[in-house]
Rosetta silent file (secondary structure, phi, psi, omega in degrees, C-alpha in Angstrom):
SEQUENCE: MKSVGEPAAVVKLGEVVGAVMRRGRTASVSAKRQWLQERADELVAAQAGRRPGERERPPEDGAPSSARCSRCGSARPCDFNYSGSYGRRVDFEDGSAQLRIRRLRCRCGGNVPVDLEPLLRRYQRHWYDLQLTCLGLIV
SCORE:     score description
SCORE:     0.000 S_00000001
   1 L     0.000  139.203 -176.654   26.116  111.043  111.633 S_00000001
   2 L   -75.627  151.062  172.393   28.666  109.928  109.004 S_00000001
   3 L   -75.828  147.202 -174.858   28.162  110.843  105.368 S_00000001
   4 L   -83.882  -38.507 -174.835   27.169  107.904  103.223 S_00000001
   5 L   -96.773  167.139  175.064   28.987  108.773   99.953 S_00000001
   6 L   -70.549  147.314  177.531   32.562  109.463   99.026 S_00000001
   7 L   -68.527  144.095 -178.755   33.521  113.178   98.941 S_00000001
   8 L   -68.982  142.061  179.262   33.267  114.651   95.468 S_00000001
   9 L   -69.151  132.839 -177.427   36.501  115.174   93.646 S_00000001
  10 L   -95.934  123.085  177.327   37.411  118.847   93.533 S_00000001
  11 L  -109.226  118.878 -179.012   38.406  120.150   90.169 S_00000001
  12 L   -86.496  133.989 -175.110   40.062  123.479   90.182 S_00000001
  13 H   -65.357  -34.953  179.793   39.166  125.702   87.272 S_00000001
  14 H   -62.310  -38.055  175.897   42.714  127.122   87.113 S_00000001
  15 H   -65.554  -38.704 -179.986   44.196  123.673   86.516 S_00000001
  16 H   -66.822  -46.967 -178.937   41.743  122.971   83.713 S_00000001
  17 H   -63.292  -41.684  175.717   42.361  126.285   82.031 S_00000001
  18 H   -60.335  -42.778  177.721   46.103  125.810   82.367 S_00000001
  19 H   -62.872  -40.694  177.685   45.985  122.347   80.838 S_00000001
  20 H   -62.948  -43.619 -179.951   43.893  123.697   77.920 S_00000001
  21 H   -62.907  -40.632 -177.928   46.364  126.584   77.401 S_00000001
  22 H   -70.651  -36.453  176.231   49.357  124.216   77.364 S_00000001
  23 H   -64.843  -40.990 -179.145   47.638  121.875   74.830 S_00000001
  24 H   -63.818  -42.190  178.543   46.821  124.881   72.662 S_00000001
  25 H   -64.217  -39.923 -179.675   50.455  126.112   72.727 S_00000001
  26 H   -63.744  -42.769 -179.481   51.695  122.624   71.880 S_00000001
  27 H   -64.655  -38.350 -176.567   49.218  122.366   68.983 S_00000001
  28 H   -69.204  -47.208  176.529   50.208  125.814   67.762 S_00000001
  29 H   -58.992  -42.267 -178.538   53.921  125.078   67.842 S_00000001
  30 H   -66.043  -39.085 -177.854   53.354  121.753   66.057 S_00000001
  31 H   -68.583  -45.181  176.662   51.297  123.406   63.288 S_00000001
  32 H   -59.030  -45.294 -177.336   53.920  126.175   62.833 S_00000001
  33 H   -64.473  -42.351  178.568   56.745  123.642   62.699 S_00000001
  34 H   -63.244  -42.440  177.530   54.938  121.498   60.156 S_00000001
  35 H   -60.749  -48.865  179.394   54.197  124.542   58.003 S_00000001
  36 H   -64.317  -40.369 -179.938   57.832  125.763   58.127 S_00000001
  37 H   -61.677  -44.006  177.418   59.191  122.304   57.436 S_00000001
  38 H   -60.229  -45.510 -178.679   57.028  121.946   54.291 S_00000001
  39 H   -65.035  -41.594  179.684   58.111  125.390   53.052 S_00000001
  40 H   -66.355  -36.941  177.261   61.797  124.711   53.737 S_00000001
  41 H   -66.134  -37.790  177.954   61.582  121.335   51.874 S_00000001
  42 H   -64.497  -41.979  178.439   59.920  123.156   48.892 S_00000001
  43 H   -64.999  -41.116  175.726   62.721  125.723   48.781 S_00000001
  44 H   -67.744  -38.479  177.098   65.438  123.065   48.832 S_00000001
  45 H   -63.409  -39.563  177.533   63.617  121.057   46.188 S_00000001
  46 H   -62.389  -40.521  179.206   63.419  124.154   43.974 S_00000001
  47 H   -71.978  -34.508 -179.652   67.154  124.668   44.292 S_00000001
  48 H   -84.406  -13.685  178.497   67.944  121.006   43.697 S_00000001
  49 L    83.443   -2.032  176.304   65.561  120.688   40.759 S_00000001
  50 L  -162.720  166.478  179.134   63.779  117.682   42.244 S_00000001
  51 L   -84.901  158.799  174.350   62.326  116.307   45.563 S_00000001
  52 L   -62.368  141.863 -178.287   64.252  113.835   47.714 S_00000001
  53 L    87.972  -14.543  177.109   63.855  110.316   46.532 S_00000001
  54 L   -72.428  129.413 -179.293   63.068  111.249   42.901 S_00000001
  55 L   -80.046  -32.870 -175.858   65.298  109.211   40.631 S_00000001
  56 L   -78.164  126.178  178.168   65.045  111.422   37.561 S_00000001
  57 L   -82.229  153.992  173.078   67.542  114.182   37.416 S_00000001
  58 L   -63.779  151.735  179.330   66.794  117.638   35.942 S_00000001
  59 L   -61.721  151.776 -179.058   67.983  118.108   32.388 S_00000001
  60 L   -69.725  -25.916 -179.004   71.559  119.350   31.928 S_00000001
  61 L   -98.327   16.346 -176.686   70.534  122.215   29.755 S_00000001
  62 L   -75.404 -176.863 -177.961   67.731  123.278   32.153 S_00000001
  63 L   -70.162  141.802  179.598   67.434  126.608   34.011 S_00000001
  64 L   -69.884  152.189  179.111   70.215  127.305   36.520 S_00000001
  65 L   -82.636  160.871  174.083   69.592  127.125   40.267 S_00000001
  66 L   -78.276  -14.649  179.412   69.865  130.044   42.631 S_00000001
  67 L   -92.173  151.046  178.716   72.293  127.953   44.682 S_00000001
  68 L  -128.899  144.768  176.317   76.023  127.517   43.731 S_00000001
  69 L   -70.548  139.651 -179.750   78.570  124.910   44.641 S_00000001
  70 L   -76.166  -15.085 -178.135   81.210  126.251   47.053 S_00000001
  71 L  -102.351  -57.451 -175.954   84.019  124.394   45.285 S_00000001
  72 L   -96.608  -14.847  177.779   83.424  124.460   41.483 S_00000001
  73 L    85.711    7.787 -176.802   80.791  127.168   41.328 S_00000001
  74 L   -65.237  139.954  174.284   78.288  125.087   39.398 S_00000001
  75 L  -118.165   16.012 -178.477   74.657  126.276   39.397 S_00000001
  76 L   -85.730  122.613  179.364   73.255  123.384   37.410 S_00000001
  77 H   -62.904  -24.150  176.274   70.655  121.417   39.413 S_00000001
  78 H   -65.343  -13.625  179.995   71.685  118.224   37.603 S_00000001
  79 H   -95.829   -2.430 -176.716   74.924  118.335   39.539 S_00000001
  80 E   -96.672  138.876  177.454   73.266  118.523   42.951 S_00000001
  81 E  -129.381  153.268  171.996   72.488  115.520   45.189 S_00000001
  82 E   -75.740  141.074 -176.617   70.803  115.315   48.583 S_00000001
  83 E  -143.131   68.180  176.928   73.241  114.551   51.354 S_00000001
  84 E    81.687 -159.397  179.611   71.559  114.240   54.722 S_00000001
  85 E  -157.927  170.384  173.507   70.176  117.034   56.802 S_00000001
  86 E  -136.368  156.994 -177.254   70.906  119.215   59.814 S_00000001
  87 E   -92.434  143.497  177.235   68.751  120.471   62.599 S_00000001
  88 E  -137.086  120.296 -177.369   67.766  124.097   63.101 S_00000001
  89 E   -90.079  133.259  177.977   65.900  125.228   66.179 S_00000001
  90 E  -124.108  132.503 -179.800   63.404  128.034   65.720 S_00000001
  91 E   -98.517  133.320  175.318   61.723  129.763   68.652 S_00000001
  92 E  -107.016  174.621  174.782   58.121  130.858   68.509 S_00000001
  93 L   -65.460  -30.574 -175.198   56.210  132.917   70.981 S_00000001
  94 L  -103.545    8.019  179.694   54.581  129.814   72.407 S_00000001
  95 E   155.896 -170.988  178.053   57.562  127.466   72.291 S_00000001
  96 E  -125.656  158.295 -179.578   60.407  126.172   70.143 S_00000001
  97 E  -140.462  155.217  179.117   60.572  123.605   67.369 S_00000001
  98 E  -108.573  119.387  175.866   63.326  121.705   65.570 S_00000001
  99 E   -94.715  152.600  177.667   63.367  121.886   61.775 S_00000001
 100 E  -112.791  104.857 -179.511   65.238  119.390   59.554 S_00000001
 101 E   -94.637  124.491 -178.194   67.010  121.287   56.734 S_00000001
 102 E   -77.472  144.735  178.946   68.229  119.064   53.929 S_00000001
 103 E   -98.292  147.548  175.438   71.836  119.393   52.669 S_00000001
 104 E  -118.297  141.346  174.659   72.851  119.495   49.079 S_00000001
 105 E  -124.846  150.651  177.841   76.208  118.351   47.631 S_00000001
 106 E   -90.601  164.906  175.395   77.681  118.886   44.231 S_00000001
 107 L   -59.309  -32.215 -177.952   79.138  116.137   42.028 S_00000001
 108 L   -77.522   -7.739  178.001   82.596  117.528   42.673 S_00000001
 109 L   101.588   -2.371  177.189   82.131  116.992   46.464 S_00000001
 110 L   -75.683  157.800  174.578   81.595  120.638   47.304 S_00000001
 111 E   -79.028  149.692  175.167   78.855  121.938   49.557 S_00000001
 112 E  -116.650   99.982 -179.714   75.820  123.703   48.095 S_00000001
 113 L   -63.001  130.651  179.026   74.595  126.276   50.656 S_00000001
 114 L   -83.856  126.733 -179.003   70.829  126.201   50.875 S_00000001
 115 L   -96.263  110.080  174.626   69.163  129.596   50.622 S_00000001
 116 L  -106.019   21.625 -172.002   66.062  129.850   52.884 S_00000001
 117 L   -49.713  -45.925 -179.728   66.034  133.631   52.688 S_00000001
 118 L   -63.994  -23.761 -176.801   62.366  134.112   51.884 S_00000001
 119 L   -98.704  -57.569 -179.382   61.449  131.923   54.840 S_00000001
 120 L  -132.622  133.124  176.433   64.230  132.291   57.421 S_00000001
 121 L   -71.714  169.288 -171.078   67.173  134.630   57.341 S_00000001
 122 L   -52.173  -51.276 -178.861   70.613  133.144   57.737 S_00000001
 123 L  -112.499   20.692 -178.981   71.011  133.349   61.545 S_00000001
 124 L   -74.921  126.964  178.987   67.372  133.964   62.507 S_00000001
 125 L  -118.155  -18.192  178.455   66.357  131.830   65.390 S_00000001
 126 E  -109.022  117.344  179.902   63.274  133.677   66.606 S_00000001
 127 L   -62.551  -26.178 -175.098   60.220  133.545   64.384 S_00000001
 128 L   -95.949   24.587  176.704   58.746  136.561   66.076 S_00000001
 129 H   -59.813  -35.571 -178.414   61.767  138.804   65.123 S_00000001
 130 H   -63.129  -44.532 -179.412   59.440  140.815   62.841 S_00000001
 131 H   -64.580  -41.825  178.780   57.108  141.583   65.761 S_00000001
 132 H   -63.606  -38.061  177.611   60.034  142.547   67.985 S_00000001
 133 H   -62.486  -49.200 -179.755   61.376  144.860   65.253 S_00000001
 134 H   -59.690  -42.924  179.954   57.962  146.542   64.843 S_00000001
 135 H   -65.231  -38.062  177.375   57.633  147.043   68.624 S_00000001
 136 H   -65.539  -30.992  178.649   61.152  148.552   68.707 S_00000001
 137 H   -76.901  -31.316  179.921   60.226  151.020   65.958 S_00000001
 138 H   -69.894  -44.953 -175.257   57.006  152.093   67.727 S_00000001
 139 L   -75.167    0.000    0.000   58.737  152.774   70.999 S_00000001
């Protein structure tokens, strides 16, 4: 005798767990990227003396910035302007993300190198470098 109903759809537990793990990694990378982007924007804003889009410039007799112009050597935030951005890829344990680092220019036309040292070292691409270093020291 034939069965009356359609066969039940088979759901494999491994596929469900894999999908949940992929979504978790994606959410983790997204949260880390957002956090790093906010911190990078804060560091650049601190060196420029203002956030992007703010019309009011810092006072000319204000505190000097930690950044310096590569051409004239100025460290006055009132001389710095935002000038686009560049991408920087950072690899995490669960994936990679693209950060947008804002560029600064001086009034004289020189570049102002952005210092992200507390957050990312100059050529650091792997966010888990600290963990790799610790593992290397243990072994």
